[in-house]
PDB file of C-alpha atoms in Angstrom:
ATOM      1  CA  MET Q   1     103.839 108.004  66.354  1.00 61.00           C
ATOM      2  CA  ALA Q   2     100.976 110.314  67.113  1.00 85.00           C
ATOM      3  CA  ILE Q   3     100.927 113.041  69.709  1.00 93.00           C
ATOM      4  CA  ARG Q   4      97.409 113.522  71.060  1.00 93.00           C
ATOM      5  CA  PHE Q   5      97.949 116.814  72.899  1.00 94.00           C
ATOM      6  CA  ILE Q   6     100.626 119.291  73.918  1.00 96.00           C
ATOM      7  CA  LEU Q   7     100.469 121.519  76.984  1.00 96.00           C
ATOM      8  CA  LEU Q   8     102.790 124.288  78.088  1.00 96.00           C
ATOM      9  CA  VAL Q   9     102.440 124.857  81.817  1.00 96.00           C
ATOM     10  CA  SER Q  10     104.301 127.279  84.068  1.00 95.00           C
ATOM     11  CA  ARG Q  11     105.813 126.157  87.362  1.00 93.00           C
ATOM     12  CA  GLN Q  12     102.913 127.895  89.111  1.00 94.00           C
ATOM     13  CA  GLY Q  13     100.427 125.724  87.207  1.00 93.00           C
ATOM     14  CA  LYS Q  14      99.224 128.350  84.727  1.00 95.00           C
ATOM     15  CA  ILE Q  15      98.380 126.961  81.302  1.00 95.00           C
ATOM     16  CA  ARG Q  16     100.305 128.903  78.667  1.00 95.00           C
ATOM     17  CA  LEU Q  17      99.445 126.882  75.554  1.00 95.00           C
ATOM     18  CA  THR Q  18      97.272 123.883  74.688  1.00 95.00           C
ATOM     19  CA  LYS Q  19      97.026 122.044  71.407  1.00 95.00           C
ATOM     20  CA  TRP Q  20      94.754 119.052  70.835  1.00 94.00           C
ATOM     21  CA  PHE Q  21      95.443 116.927  67.769  1.00 93.00           C
ATOM     22  CA  THR Q  22      92.396 114.671  68.092  1.00 86.00           C
ATOM     23  CA  SER Q  23      88.737 115.620  68.327  1.00 83.00           C
ATOM     24  CA  ASP Q  24      87.632 112.727  70.500  1.00 84.00           C
ATOM     25  CA  TRP Q  25      87.805 114.820  73.689  1.00 85.00           C
ATOM     26  CA  THR Q  26      84.863 116.844  74.999  1.00 91.00           C
ATOM     27  CA  SER Q  27      85.604 120.213  76.548  1.00 92.00           C
ATOM     28  CA  LYS Q  28      84.916 118.758  79.986  1.00 94.00           C
ATOM     29  CA  GLU Q  29      87.346 115.888  79.375  1.00 92.00           C
ATOM     30  CA  LYS Q  30      89.957 118.334  78.091  1.00 93.00           C
ATOM     31  CA  ALA Q  31      89.651 120.502  81.204  1.00 94.00           C
ATOM     32  CA  LYS Q  32      89.922 117.458  83.485  1.00 94.00           C
ATOM     33  CA  ALA Q  33      92.899 116.075  81.554  1.00 93.00           C
ATOM     34  CA  VAL Q  34      94.706 119.435  81.660  1.00 94.00           C
ATOM     35  CA  LYS Q  35      94.095 119.733  85.391  1.00 95.00           C
ATOM     36  CA  ASP Q  36      95.089 116.155  86.217  1.00 95.00           C
ATOM     37  CA  VAL Q  37      98.141 115.992  83.966  1.00 95.00           C
ATOM     38  CA  SER Q  38      99.496 119.395  84.952  1.00 95.00           C
ATOM     39  CA  GLN Q  39      99.037 118.692  88.689  1.00 95.00           C
ATOM     40  CA  THR Q  40     100.728 115.315  88.337  1.00 94.00           C
ATOM     41  CA  VAL Q  41     103.685 116.718  86.400  1.00 95.00           C
ATOM     42  CA  LEU Q  42     104.120 119.722  88.704  1.00 94.00           C
ATOM     43  CA  SER Q  43     104.119 117.522  91.808  1.00 94.00           C
ATOM     44  CA  ARG Q  44     106.936 115.299  90.536  1.00 92.00           C
ATOM     45  CA  ARG Q  45     110.491 115.834  91.721  1.00 92.00           C
ATOM     46  CA  THR Q  46     113.219 116.807  89.259  1.00 88.00           C
ATOM     47  CA  LYS Q  47     115.051 113.466  89.507  1.00 89.00           C
ATOM     48  CA  MET Q  48     111.964 111.439  88.604  1.00 92.00           C
ATOM     49  CA  CYS Q  49     111.345 109.934  85.178  1.00 93.00           C
ATOM     50  CA  ASN Q  50     109.902 112.227  82.474  1.00 94.00           C
ATOM     51  CA  VAL Q  51     107.387 109.602  81.351  1.00 95.00           C
ATOM     52  CA  LEU Q  52     104.181 108.629  83.122  1.00 93.00           C
ATOM     53  CA  GLU Q  53     100.837 107.086  82.261  1.00 92.00           C
ATOM     54  CA  TYR Q  54      97.507 108.898  82.290  1.00 89.00           C
ATOM     55  CA  LYS Q  55      94.439 106.799  81.542  1.00 87.00           C
ATOM     56  CA  ASP Q  56      95.221 105.095  78.234  1.00 87.00           C
ATOM     57  CA  TYR Q  57      97.885 107.637  77.213  1.00 91.00           C
ATOM     58  CA  LYS Q  58     101.556 108.070  77.863  1.00 95.00           C
ATOM     59  CA  VAL Q  59     102.541 111.527  79.116  1.00 96.00           C
ATOM     60  CA  VAL Q  60     106.044 112.719  78.276  1.00 96.00           C
ATOM     61  CA  TYR Q  61     107.291 116.036  79.639  1.00 96.00           C
ATOM     62  CA  ARG Q  62     110.384 118.170  79.866  1.00 95.00           C
ATOM     63  CA  ARG Q  63     111.061 121.308  81.856  1.00 94.00           C
ATOM     64  CA  TYR Q  64     112.796 124.253  80.217  1.00 93.00           C
ATOM     65  CA  ALA Q  65     113.421 127.182  82.577  1.00 89.00           C
ATOM     66  CA  SER Q  66     110.011 128.022  84.090  1.00 90.00           C
ATOM     67  CA  LEU Q  67     107.875 126.051  81.611  1.00 94.00           C
ATOM     68  CA  PHE Q  68     106.898 122.410  81.415  1.00 96.00           C
ATOM     69  CA  PHE Q  69     106.361 121.110  77.878  1.00 97.00           C
ATOM     70  CA  ILE Q  70     103.952 118.170  78.194  1.00 97.00           C
ATOM     71  CA  ALA Q  71     102.935 115.820  75.382  1.00 96.00           C
ATOM     72  CA  GLY Q  72     100.313 113.099  75.553  1.00 95.00           C
ATOM     73  CA  THR Q  73     100.924 110.188  73.188  1.00 94.00           C
ATOM     74  CA  ASP Q  74      99.601 106.716  72.525  1.00 92.00           C
ATOM     75  CA  ILE Q  75     100.720 104.106  75.018  1.00 92.00           C
ATOM     76  CA  ASP Q  76     102.922 102.295  72.494  1.00 92.00           C
ATOM     77  CA  ASP Q  77     104.687 105.383  71.099  1.00 92.00           C
ATOM     78  CA  ASN Q  78     108.406 106.001  71.521  1.00 92.00           C
ATOM     79  CA  GLU Q  79     108.925 108.390  74.445  1.00 93.00           C
ATOM     80  CA  LEU Q  80     112.456 109.339  73.330  1.00 94.00           C
ATOM     81  CA  LEU Q  81     111.130 110.465  69.972  1.00 94.00           C
ATOM     82  CA  THR Q  82     108.462 112.507  71.764  1.00 94.00           C
ATOM     83  CA  LEU Q  83     111.143 114.136  73.931  1.00 95.00           C
ATOM     84  CA  GLU Q  84     113.077 114.938  70.750  1.00 95.00           C
ATOM     85  CA  ILE Q  85     109.997 116.564  69.174  1.00 95.00           C
ATOM     86  CA  ILE Q  86     109.516 118.677  72.313  1.00 96.00           C
ATOM     87  CA  HIS Q  87     113.185 119.661  72.180  1.00 95.00           C
ATOM     88  CA  ARG Q  88     112.923 120.563  68.484  1.00 95.00           C
ATOM     89  CA  TYR Q  89     109.918 122.795  69.243  1.00 95.00           C
ATOM     90  CA  VAL Q  90     111.875 124.550  71.992  1.00 95.00           C
ATOM     91  CA  GLU Q  91     114.877 124.995  69.694  1.00 95.00           C
ATOM     92  CA  VAL Q  92     112.728 126.617  66.996  1.00 95.00           C
ATOM     93  CA  LEU Q  93     111.034 128.854  69.585  1.00 95.00           C
ATOM     94  CA  ASP Q  94     114.458 129.832  70.898  1.00 95.00           C
ATOM     95  CA  LYS Q  95     115.745 130.657  67.437  1.00 94.00           C
ATOM     96  CA  TRP Q  96     112.618 132.588  66.427  1.00 95.00           C
ATOM     97  CA  PHE Q  97     112.312 134.653  69.616  1.00 94.00           C
ATOM     98  CA  LEU Q  98     116.084 134.933  70.157  1.00 92.00           C
ATOM     99  CA  ASN Q  99     116.350 133.263  73.561  1.00 90.00           C
ATOM    100  CA  VAL Q 100     112.702 132.501  74.270  1.00 92.00           C
ATOM    101  CA  CYS Q 101     111.166 133.067  77.683  1.00 91.00           C
ATOM    102  CA  GLU Q 102     107.719 132.540  79.168  1.00 92.00           C
ATOM    103  CA  LEU Q 103     106.689 136.129  78.372  1.00 93.00           C
ATOM    104  CA  ASP Q 104     107.393 135.562  74.671  1.00 93.00           C
ATOM    105  CA  ILE Q 105     104.883 132.731  74.665  1.00 94.00           C
ATOM    106  CA  ILE Q 106     102.331 134.718  76.686  1.00 93.00           C
ATOM    107  CA  PHE Q 107     102.430 137.815  74.467  1.00 95.00           C
ATOM    108  CA  ASN Q 108     103.081 136.060  71.147  1.00 93.00           C
ATOM    109  CA  PHE Q 109     100.987 132.931  71.538  1.00 93.00           C
ATOM    110  CA  GLN Q 110      99.811 133.140  67.907  1.00 94.00           C
ATOM    111  CA  GLN Q 111     103.396 132.773  66.736  1.00 94.00           C
ATOM    112  CA  ALA Q 112     103.970 129.900  69.183  1.00 95.00           C
ATOM    113  CA  TYR Q 113     100.914 128.130  67.716  1.00 95.00           C
ATOM    114  CA  THR Q 114     102.120 128.853  64.179  1.00 94.00           C
ATOM    115  CA  ILE Q 115     105.519 127.355  64.954  1.00 94.00           C
ATOM    116  CA  MET Q 116     103.838 124.264  66.382  1.00 95.00           C
ATOM    117  CA  ASP Q 117     101.645 124.009  63.282  1.00 93.00           C
ATOM    118  CA  GLU Q 118     104.744 124.188  61.077  1.00 92.00           C
ATOM    119  CA  LEU Q 119     106.398 121.353  63.019  1.00 93.00           C
ATOM    120  CA  LEU Q 120     103.405 119.091  63.652  1.00 93.00           C
ATOM    121  CA  ILE Q 121     100.332 118.197  61.637  1.00 90.00           C
ATOM    122  CA  GLY Q 122      97.762 115.933  63.231  1.00 88.00           C
ATOM    123  CA  GLY Q 123     100.231 115.053  65.977  1.00 88.00           C
ATOM    124  CA  GLU Q 124     102.808 113.800  63.473  1.00 88.00           C
ATOM    125  CA  LEU Q 125     106.168 115.454  62.861  1.00 90.00           C
ATOM    126  CA  GLN Q 126     105.871 117.291  59.562  1.00 90.00           C
ATOM    127  CA  GLU Q 127     109.131 119.203  59.331  1.00 86.00           C
ATOM    128  CA  SER Q 128     112.274 118.341  61.258  1.00 86.00           C
ATOM    129  CA  SER Q 129     114.493 121.059  59.767  1.00 90.00           C
ATOM    130  CA  LYS Q 130     114.771 124.141  61.980  1.00 91.00           C
ATOM    131  CA  ARG Q 131     116.007 126.208  59.052  1.00 93.00           C
ATOM    132  CA  SER Q 132     113.014 125.257  56.917  1.00 93.00           C
ATOM    133  CA  VAL Q 133     110.558 126.151  59.685  1.00 92.00           C
ATOM    134  CA  ILE Q 134     112.245 129.513  60.331  1.00 93.00           C
ATOM    135  CA  ASN Q 135     112.318 130.325  56.597  1.00 93.00           C
ATOM    136  CA  SER Q 136     108.627 129.480  56.334  1.00 93.00           C
ATOM    137  CA  LEU Q 137     107.856 131.749  59.301  1.00 92.00           C
ATOM    138  CA  LYS Q 138     109.890 134.575  57.738  1.00 93.00           C
ATOM    139  CA  ARG Q 139     107.940 134.242  54.472  1.00 95.00           C
ATOM    140  CA  MET Q 140     104.650 134.365  56.383  1.00 93.00           C
ATOM    141  CA  GLU Q 141     105.782 137.450  58.265  1.00 91.00           C
ATOM    142  CA  GLU Q 142     106.880 139.177  55.031  1.00 93.00           C
ATOM    143  CA  THR Q 143     103.532 138.359  53.409  1.00 93.00           C
ATOM    144  CA  GLU Q 144     101.622 139.776  56.390  1.00 90.00           C
ATOM    145  CA  LYS Q 145     103.685 142.987  56.279  1.00 91.00           C
ATOM    146  CA  ALA Q 146     103.123 143.341  52.527  1.00 91.00           C
ATOM    147  CA  GLU Q 147      99.362 142.879  53.021  1.00 91.00           C
ATOM    148  CA  GLN Q 148      99.297 145.471  55.780  1.00 89.00           C
ATOM    149  CA  ILE Q 149     101.162 147.959  53.586  1.00 89.00           C
ATOM    150  CA  SER Q 150      98.848 147.339  50.635  1.00 88.00           C
ATOM    151  CA  ASN Q 151      95.799 147.815  52.882  1.00 86.00           C
ATOM    152  CA  LEU Q 152      97.147 151.176  54.039  1.00 82.00           C
ATOM    153  CA  LEU Q 153      97.602 152.402  50.473  1.00 75.00           C
TER     154      LEU Q 153
END
């Protein structure tokens, strides 16, 4: 099970977050993939299947409020497990931001990336426990605050 990329796209087609877990994409290929995948997902009706194929990848997506969470995986990966990983990421975002919305991701994208990095390493699920991820984020935040205070003194 290896996720190759994750995209967060608004209903209007604006890219809110991108994370690439493999380095075998050039910047031109990344831009084309983002454009193609996001247009394809946005054009699909709500009753259609959440899994589609793009080149030699499987694209799995889920819409939460005004955002589409899109993951590109290997063709033989389990799409239900990918949907569960997306859902876990949304649950942690929701718990961290206390009812997350698109603006939270826009203005706090560093924290959204940090949460993703706590959940996934190299496209593989690292930590499945929401509590563990939140506790880790709290420790990081406390450390940052302590460093800021010590720099002021």
